[in-house]
PDB file of C-alpha atoms and ligand atoms in Angstrom:
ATOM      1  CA  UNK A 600     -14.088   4.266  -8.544  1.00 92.00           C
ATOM      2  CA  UNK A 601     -11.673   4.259  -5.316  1.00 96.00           C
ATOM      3  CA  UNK A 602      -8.138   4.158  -6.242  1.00 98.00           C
ATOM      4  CA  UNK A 603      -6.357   1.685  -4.223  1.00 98.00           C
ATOM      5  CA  UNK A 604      -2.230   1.335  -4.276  1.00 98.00           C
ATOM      6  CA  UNK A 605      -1.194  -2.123  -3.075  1.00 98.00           C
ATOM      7  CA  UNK A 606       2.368  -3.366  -3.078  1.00 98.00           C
ATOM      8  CA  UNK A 607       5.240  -4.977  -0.940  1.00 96.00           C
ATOM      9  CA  UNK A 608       6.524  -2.435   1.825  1.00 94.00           C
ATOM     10  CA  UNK A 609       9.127   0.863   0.668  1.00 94.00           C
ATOM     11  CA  UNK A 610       7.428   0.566  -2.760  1.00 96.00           C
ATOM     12  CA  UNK A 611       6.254   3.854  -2.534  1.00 96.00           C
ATOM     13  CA  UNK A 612       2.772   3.632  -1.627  1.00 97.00           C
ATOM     14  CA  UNK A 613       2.155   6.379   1.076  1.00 97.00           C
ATOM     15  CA  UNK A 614       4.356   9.118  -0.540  1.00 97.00           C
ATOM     16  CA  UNK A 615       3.187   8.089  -4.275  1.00 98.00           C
ATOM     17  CA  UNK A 616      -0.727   7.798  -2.629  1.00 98.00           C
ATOM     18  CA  UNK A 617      -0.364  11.316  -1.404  1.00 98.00           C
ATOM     19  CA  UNK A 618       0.873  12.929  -4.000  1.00 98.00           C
ATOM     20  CA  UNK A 619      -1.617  11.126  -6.378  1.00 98.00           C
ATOM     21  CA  UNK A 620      -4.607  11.976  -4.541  1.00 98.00           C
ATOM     22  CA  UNK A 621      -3.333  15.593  -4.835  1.00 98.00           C
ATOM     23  CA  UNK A 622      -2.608  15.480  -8.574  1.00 98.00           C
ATOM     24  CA  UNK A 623      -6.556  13.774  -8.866  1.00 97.00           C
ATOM     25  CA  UNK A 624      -8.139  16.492  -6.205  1.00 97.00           C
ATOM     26  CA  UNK A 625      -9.237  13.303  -4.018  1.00 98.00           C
ATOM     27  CA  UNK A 626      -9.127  12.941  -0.339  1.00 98.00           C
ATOM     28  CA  UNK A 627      -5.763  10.718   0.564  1.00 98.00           C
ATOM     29  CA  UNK A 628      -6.181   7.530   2.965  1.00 98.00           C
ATOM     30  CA  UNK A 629      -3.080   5.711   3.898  1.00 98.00           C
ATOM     31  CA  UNK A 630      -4.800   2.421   5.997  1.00 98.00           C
ATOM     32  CA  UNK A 631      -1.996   2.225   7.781  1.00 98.00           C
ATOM     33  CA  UNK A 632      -1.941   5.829   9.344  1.00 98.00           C
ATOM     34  CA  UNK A 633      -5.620   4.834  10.156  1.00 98.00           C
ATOM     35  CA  UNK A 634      -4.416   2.451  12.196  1.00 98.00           C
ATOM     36  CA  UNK A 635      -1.851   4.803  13.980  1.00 98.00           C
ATOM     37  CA  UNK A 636      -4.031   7.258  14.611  1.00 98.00           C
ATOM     38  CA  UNK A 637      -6.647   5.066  16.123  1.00 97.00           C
ATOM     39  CA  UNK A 638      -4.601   2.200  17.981  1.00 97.00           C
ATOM     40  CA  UNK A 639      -0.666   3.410  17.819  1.00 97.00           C
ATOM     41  CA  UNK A 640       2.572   2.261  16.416  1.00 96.00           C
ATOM     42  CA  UNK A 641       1.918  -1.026  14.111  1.00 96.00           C
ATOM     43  CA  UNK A 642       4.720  -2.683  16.095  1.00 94.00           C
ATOM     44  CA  UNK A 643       3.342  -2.185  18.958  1.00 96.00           C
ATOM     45  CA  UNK A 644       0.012  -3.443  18.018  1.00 97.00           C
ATOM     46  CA  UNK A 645       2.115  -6.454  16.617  1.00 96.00           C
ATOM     47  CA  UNK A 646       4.014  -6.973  20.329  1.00 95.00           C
ATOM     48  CA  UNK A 647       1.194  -6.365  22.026  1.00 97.00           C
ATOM     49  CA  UNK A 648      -1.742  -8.508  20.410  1.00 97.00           C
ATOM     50  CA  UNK A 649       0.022 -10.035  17.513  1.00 97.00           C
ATOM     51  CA  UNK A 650      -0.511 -10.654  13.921  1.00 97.00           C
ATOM     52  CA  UNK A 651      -4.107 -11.859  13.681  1.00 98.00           C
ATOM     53  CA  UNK A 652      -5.445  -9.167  15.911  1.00 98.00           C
ATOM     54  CA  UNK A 653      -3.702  -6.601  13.501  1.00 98.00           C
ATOM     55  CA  UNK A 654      -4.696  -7.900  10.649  1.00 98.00           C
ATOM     56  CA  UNK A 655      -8.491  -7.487  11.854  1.00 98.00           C
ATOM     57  CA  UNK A 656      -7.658  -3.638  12.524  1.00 98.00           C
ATOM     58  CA  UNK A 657      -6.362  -3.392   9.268  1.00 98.00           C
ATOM     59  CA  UNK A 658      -9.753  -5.036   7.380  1.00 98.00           C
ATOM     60  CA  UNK A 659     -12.114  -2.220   9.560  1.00 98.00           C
ATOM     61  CA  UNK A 660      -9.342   0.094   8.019  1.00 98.00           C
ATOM     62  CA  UNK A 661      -9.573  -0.725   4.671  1.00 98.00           C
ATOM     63  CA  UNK A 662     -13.471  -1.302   4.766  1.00 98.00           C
ATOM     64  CA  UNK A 663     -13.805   1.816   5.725  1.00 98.00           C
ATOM     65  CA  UNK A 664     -11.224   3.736   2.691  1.00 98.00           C
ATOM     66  CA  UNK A 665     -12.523   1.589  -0.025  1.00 97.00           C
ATOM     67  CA  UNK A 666     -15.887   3.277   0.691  1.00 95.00           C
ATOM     68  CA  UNK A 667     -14.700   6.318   0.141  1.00 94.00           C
ATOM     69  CA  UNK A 668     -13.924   8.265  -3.592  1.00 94.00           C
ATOM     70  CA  UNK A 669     -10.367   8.613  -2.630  1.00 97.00           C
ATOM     71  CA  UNK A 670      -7.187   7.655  -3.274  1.00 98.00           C
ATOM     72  CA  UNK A 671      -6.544   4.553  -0.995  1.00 98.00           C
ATOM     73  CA  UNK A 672      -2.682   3.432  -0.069  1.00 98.00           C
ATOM     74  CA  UNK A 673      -3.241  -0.229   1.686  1.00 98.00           C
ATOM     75  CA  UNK A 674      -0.763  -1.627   3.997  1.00 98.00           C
ATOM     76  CA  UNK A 675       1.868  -4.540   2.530  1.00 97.00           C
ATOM     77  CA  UNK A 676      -0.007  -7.113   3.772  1.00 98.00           C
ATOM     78  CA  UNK A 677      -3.768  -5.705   3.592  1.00 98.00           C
ATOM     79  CA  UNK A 678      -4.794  -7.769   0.258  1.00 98.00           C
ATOM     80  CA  UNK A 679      -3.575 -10.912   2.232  1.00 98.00           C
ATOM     81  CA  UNK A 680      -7.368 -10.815   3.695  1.00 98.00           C
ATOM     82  CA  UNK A 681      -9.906 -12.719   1.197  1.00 98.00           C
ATOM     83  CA  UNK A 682     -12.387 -10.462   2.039  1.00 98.00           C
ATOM     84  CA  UNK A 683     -10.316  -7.400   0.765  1.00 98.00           C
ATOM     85  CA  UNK A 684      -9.301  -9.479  -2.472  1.00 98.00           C
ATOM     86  CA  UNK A 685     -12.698  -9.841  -3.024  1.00 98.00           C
ATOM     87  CA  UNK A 686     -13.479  -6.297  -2.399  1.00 98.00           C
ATOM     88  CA  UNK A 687     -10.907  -4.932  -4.530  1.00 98.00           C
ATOM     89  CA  UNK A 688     -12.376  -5.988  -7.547  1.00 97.00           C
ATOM     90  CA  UNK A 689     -14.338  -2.744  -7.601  1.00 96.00           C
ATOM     91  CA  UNK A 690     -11.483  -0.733  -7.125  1.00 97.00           C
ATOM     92  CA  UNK A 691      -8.995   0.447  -9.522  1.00 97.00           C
ATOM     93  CA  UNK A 692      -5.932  -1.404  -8.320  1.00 98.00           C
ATOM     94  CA  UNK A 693      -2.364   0.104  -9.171  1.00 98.00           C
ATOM     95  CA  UNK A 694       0.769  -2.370  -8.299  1.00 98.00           C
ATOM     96  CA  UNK A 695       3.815  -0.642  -7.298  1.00 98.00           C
ATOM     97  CA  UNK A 696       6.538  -2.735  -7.734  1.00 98.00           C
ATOM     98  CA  UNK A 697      10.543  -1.807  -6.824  1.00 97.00           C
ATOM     99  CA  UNK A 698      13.513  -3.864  -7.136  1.00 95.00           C
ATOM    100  CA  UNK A 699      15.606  -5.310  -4.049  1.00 92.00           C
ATOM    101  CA  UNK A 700      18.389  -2.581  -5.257  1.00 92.00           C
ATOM    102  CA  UNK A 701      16.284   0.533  -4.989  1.00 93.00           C
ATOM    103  CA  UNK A 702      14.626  -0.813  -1.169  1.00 91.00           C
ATOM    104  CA  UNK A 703      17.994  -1.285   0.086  1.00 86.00           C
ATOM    105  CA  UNK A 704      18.245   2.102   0.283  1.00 84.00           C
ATOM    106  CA  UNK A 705      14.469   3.086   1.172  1.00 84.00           C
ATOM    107  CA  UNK A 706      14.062   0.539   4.365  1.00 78.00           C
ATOM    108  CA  UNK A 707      17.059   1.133   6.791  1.00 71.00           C
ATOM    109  CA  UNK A 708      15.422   3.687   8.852  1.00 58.00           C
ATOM    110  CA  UNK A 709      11.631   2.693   9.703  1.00 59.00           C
ATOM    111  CA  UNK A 710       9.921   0.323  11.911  1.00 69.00           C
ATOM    112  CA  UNK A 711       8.270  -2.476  10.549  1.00 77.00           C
ATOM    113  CA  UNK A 712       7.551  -5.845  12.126  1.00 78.00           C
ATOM    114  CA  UNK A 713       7.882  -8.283   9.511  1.00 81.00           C
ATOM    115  CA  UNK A 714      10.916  -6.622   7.343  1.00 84.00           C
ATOM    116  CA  UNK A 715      13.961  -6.429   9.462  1.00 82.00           C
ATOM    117  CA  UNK A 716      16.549  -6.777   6.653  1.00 85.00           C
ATOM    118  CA  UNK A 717      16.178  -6.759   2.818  1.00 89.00           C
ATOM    119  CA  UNK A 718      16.010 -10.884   3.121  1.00 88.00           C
ATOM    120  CA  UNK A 719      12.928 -10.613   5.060  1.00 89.00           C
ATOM    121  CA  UNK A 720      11.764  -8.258   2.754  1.00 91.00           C
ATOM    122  CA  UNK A 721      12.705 -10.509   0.091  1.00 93.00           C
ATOM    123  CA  UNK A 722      11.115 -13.653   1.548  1.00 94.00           C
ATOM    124  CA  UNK A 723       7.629 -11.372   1.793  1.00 94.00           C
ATOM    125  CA  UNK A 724       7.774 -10.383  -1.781  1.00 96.00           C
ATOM    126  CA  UNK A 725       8.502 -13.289  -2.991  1.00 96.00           C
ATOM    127  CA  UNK A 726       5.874 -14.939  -1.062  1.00 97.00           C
ATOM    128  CA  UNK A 727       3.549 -12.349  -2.266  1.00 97.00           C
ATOM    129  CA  UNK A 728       4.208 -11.719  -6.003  1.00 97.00           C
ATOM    130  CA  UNK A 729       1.833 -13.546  -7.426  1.00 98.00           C
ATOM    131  CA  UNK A 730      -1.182 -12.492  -5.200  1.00 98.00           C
ATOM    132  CA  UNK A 731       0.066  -8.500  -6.473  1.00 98.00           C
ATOM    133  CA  UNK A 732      -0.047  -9.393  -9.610  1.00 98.00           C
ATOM    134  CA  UNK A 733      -3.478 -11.006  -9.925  1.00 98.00           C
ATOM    135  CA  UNK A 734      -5.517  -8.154  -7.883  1.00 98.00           C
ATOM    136  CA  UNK A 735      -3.627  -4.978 -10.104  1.00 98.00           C
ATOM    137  CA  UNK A 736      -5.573  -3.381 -13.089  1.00 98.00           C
ATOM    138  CA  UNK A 737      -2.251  -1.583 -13.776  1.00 98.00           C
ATOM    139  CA  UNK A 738       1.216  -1.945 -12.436  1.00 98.00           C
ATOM    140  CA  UNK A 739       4.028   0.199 -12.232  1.00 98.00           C
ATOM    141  CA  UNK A 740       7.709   0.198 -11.399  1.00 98.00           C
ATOM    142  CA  UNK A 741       9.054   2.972  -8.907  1.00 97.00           C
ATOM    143  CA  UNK A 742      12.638   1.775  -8.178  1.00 97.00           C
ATOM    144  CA  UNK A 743      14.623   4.461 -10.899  1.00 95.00           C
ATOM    145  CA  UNK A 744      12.494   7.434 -11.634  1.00 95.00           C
ATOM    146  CA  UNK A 745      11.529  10.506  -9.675  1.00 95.00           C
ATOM    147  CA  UNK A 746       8.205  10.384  -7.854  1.00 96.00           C
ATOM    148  CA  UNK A 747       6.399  13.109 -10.071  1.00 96.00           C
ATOM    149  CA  UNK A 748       6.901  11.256 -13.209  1.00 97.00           C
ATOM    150  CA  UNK A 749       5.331   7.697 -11.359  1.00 98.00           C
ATOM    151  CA  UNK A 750       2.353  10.440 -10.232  1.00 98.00           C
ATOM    152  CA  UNK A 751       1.865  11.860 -13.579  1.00 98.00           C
ATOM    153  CA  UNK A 752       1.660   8.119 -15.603  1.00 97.00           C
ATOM    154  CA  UNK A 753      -0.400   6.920 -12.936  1.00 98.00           C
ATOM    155  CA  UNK A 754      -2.575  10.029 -12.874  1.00 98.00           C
ATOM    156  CA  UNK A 755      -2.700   9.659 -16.907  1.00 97.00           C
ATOM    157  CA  UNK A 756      -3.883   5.663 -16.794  1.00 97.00           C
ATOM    158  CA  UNK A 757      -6.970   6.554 -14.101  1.00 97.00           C
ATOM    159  CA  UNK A 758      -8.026   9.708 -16.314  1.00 95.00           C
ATOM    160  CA  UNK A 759      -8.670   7.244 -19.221  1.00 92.00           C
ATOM    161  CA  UNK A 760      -9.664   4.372 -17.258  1.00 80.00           C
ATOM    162  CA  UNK A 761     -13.134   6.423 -15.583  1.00 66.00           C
TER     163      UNK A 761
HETATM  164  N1  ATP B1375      10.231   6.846  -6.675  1.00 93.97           N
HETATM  165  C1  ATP B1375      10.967   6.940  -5.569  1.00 93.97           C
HETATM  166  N2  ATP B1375      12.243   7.334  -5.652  1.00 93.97           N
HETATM  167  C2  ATP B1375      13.013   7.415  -4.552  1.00 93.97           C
HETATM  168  N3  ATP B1375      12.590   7.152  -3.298  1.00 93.97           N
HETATM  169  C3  ATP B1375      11.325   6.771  -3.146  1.00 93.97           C
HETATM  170  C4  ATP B1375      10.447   6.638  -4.267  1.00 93.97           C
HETATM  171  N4  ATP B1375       9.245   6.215  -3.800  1.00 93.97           N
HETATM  172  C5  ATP B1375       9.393   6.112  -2.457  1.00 93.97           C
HETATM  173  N5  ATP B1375      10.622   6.443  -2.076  1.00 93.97           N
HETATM  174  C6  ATP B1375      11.138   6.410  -0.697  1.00 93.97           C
HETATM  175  O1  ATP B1375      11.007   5.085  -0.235  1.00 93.97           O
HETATM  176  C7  ATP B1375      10.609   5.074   1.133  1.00 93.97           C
HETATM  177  C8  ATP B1375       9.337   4.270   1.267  1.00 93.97           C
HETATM  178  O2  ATP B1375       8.262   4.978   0.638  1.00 93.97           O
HETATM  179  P1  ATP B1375       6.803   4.848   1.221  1.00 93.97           P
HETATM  180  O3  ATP B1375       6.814   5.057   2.698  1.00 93.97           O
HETATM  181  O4  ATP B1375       5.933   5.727   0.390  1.00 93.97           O
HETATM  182  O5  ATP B1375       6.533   3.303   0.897  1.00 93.97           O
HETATM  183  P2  ATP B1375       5.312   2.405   1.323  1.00 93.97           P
HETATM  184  O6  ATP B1375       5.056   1.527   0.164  1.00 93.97           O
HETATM  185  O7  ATP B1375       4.210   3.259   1.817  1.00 93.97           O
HETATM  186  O8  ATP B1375       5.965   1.553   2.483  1.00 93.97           O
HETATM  187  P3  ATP B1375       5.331   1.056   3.894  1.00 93.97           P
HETATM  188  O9  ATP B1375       3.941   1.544   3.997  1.00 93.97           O
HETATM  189  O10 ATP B1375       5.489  -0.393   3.879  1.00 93.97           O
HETATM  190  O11 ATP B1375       6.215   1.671   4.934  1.00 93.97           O
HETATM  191  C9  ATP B1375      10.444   6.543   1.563  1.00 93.97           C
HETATM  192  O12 ATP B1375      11.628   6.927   2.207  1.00 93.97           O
HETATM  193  C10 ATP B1375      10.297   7.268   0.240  1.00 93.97           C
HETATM  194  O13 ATP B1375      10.783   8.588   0.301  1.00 93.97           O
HETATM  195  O1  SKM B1376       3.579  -6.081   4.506  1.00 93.97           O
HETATM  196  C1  SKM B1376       3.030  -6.159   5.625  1.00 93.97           C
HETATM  197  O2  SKM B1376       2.524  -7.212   6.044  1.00 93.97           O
HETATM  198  C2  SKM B1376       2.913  -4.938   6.426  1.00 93.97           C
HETATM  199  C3  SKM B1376       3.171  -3.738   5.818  1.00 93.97           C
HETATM  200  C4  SKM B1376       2.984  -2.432   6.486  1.00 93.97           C
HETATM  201  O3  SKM B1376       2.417  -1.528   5.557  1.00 93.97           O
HETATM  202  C5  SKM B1376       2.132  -2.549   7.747  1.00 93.97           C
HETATM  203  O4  SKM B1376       0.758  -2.662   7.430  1.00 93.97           O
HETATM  204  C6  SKM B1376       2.560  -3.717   8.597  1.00 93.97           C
HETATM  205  O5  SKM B1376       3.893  -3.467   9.015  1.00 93.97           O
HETATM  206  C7  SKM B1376       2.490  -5.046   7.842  1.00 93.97           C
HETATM  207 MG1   MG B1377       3.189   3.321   3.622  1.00 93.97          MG
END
């Protein structure tokens, strides 16, 4: 099964993703690099063309990675696409969660359209929480402990769940 991280932005995804996919011996997608690579900076694509014609990159993105046996990091707002929710259910789906404390820290340098501040990423989590929760298989909290250890439980709950 594809291994698909999904969670609100600065949770971790890409640098926990890579290091999983490592730890597994998979190939490593990160839907947003996809993206990058193939159209430029997401907030330029998000100046340029807007939301809607971003979010259709994003579902070629992701229908291509879930076809693949890889470990799959999905942009924030990827599972917002009913499509992808659907599509998910073959997937094994790991929530990374992190606490407003912990991002406070993690967001102040990158670019990102729709979190400015860490009320906008609030207002997105909060607006999102629910949705997370219902698509994960397993969930797991990144805001206190070193990246390894996240890797390693992670690693530990797909090894029993093949
Ligand atoms: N467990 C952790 N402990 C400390 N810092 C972390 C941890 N996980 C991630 N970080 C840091 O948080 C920041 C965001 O991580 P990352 O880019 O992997 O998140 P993301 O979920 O892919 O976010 P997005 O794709 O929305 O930008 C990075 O600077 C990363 O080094
Ligand atoms: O949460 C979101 O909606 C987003 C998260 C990022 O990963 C990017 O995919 C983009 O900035 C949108
Ligand atoms: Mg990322």
């Amino acid at each position: 099964m594809t291994v698909v991280l999904i969670g609100p932005p600065a949770a971790g995804k890409t640098r926990i993703g890579k290091r999983l996919a490592t730890r597994l011996g998979r190939p490593f997608i990160d839907t947003d690099h996809e993206i990058v690579a193939e159209h430029g900076p997401i907030a330029q694509i998000f100046a340029d063309h807007g939301e809607p014609y971003f979010r259709r990159l994003e579902r070629e993105a992701v229908v291509r990675a879930l076809d693949q046996h890889a470990v799959v990091s999905l942009g924030g707002g990827a599972v917002l696409d009913p499509q992808t929710q659907a599509d998910l259910a073959a997937a094994s789906v790991i929530l990374l969660t992190v606490d407003a404390d912990a991002v406070a820290a993690r967001i102040g340098t990158t670019k990102r359209p729709l979190v400015t501040d860490l009320a906008s990423w609030q207002a997105l989590v909060d607006s999102r929480a629910e949705l997370y929760a219902s698509l994960a298989d397993y969930s797991t909290d990144t805001s206190t402990r070193p990246l390894d250890a996240i890797v390693e439980e992670i690693a530990l709950w797909v090894e029993g769940n093949r």
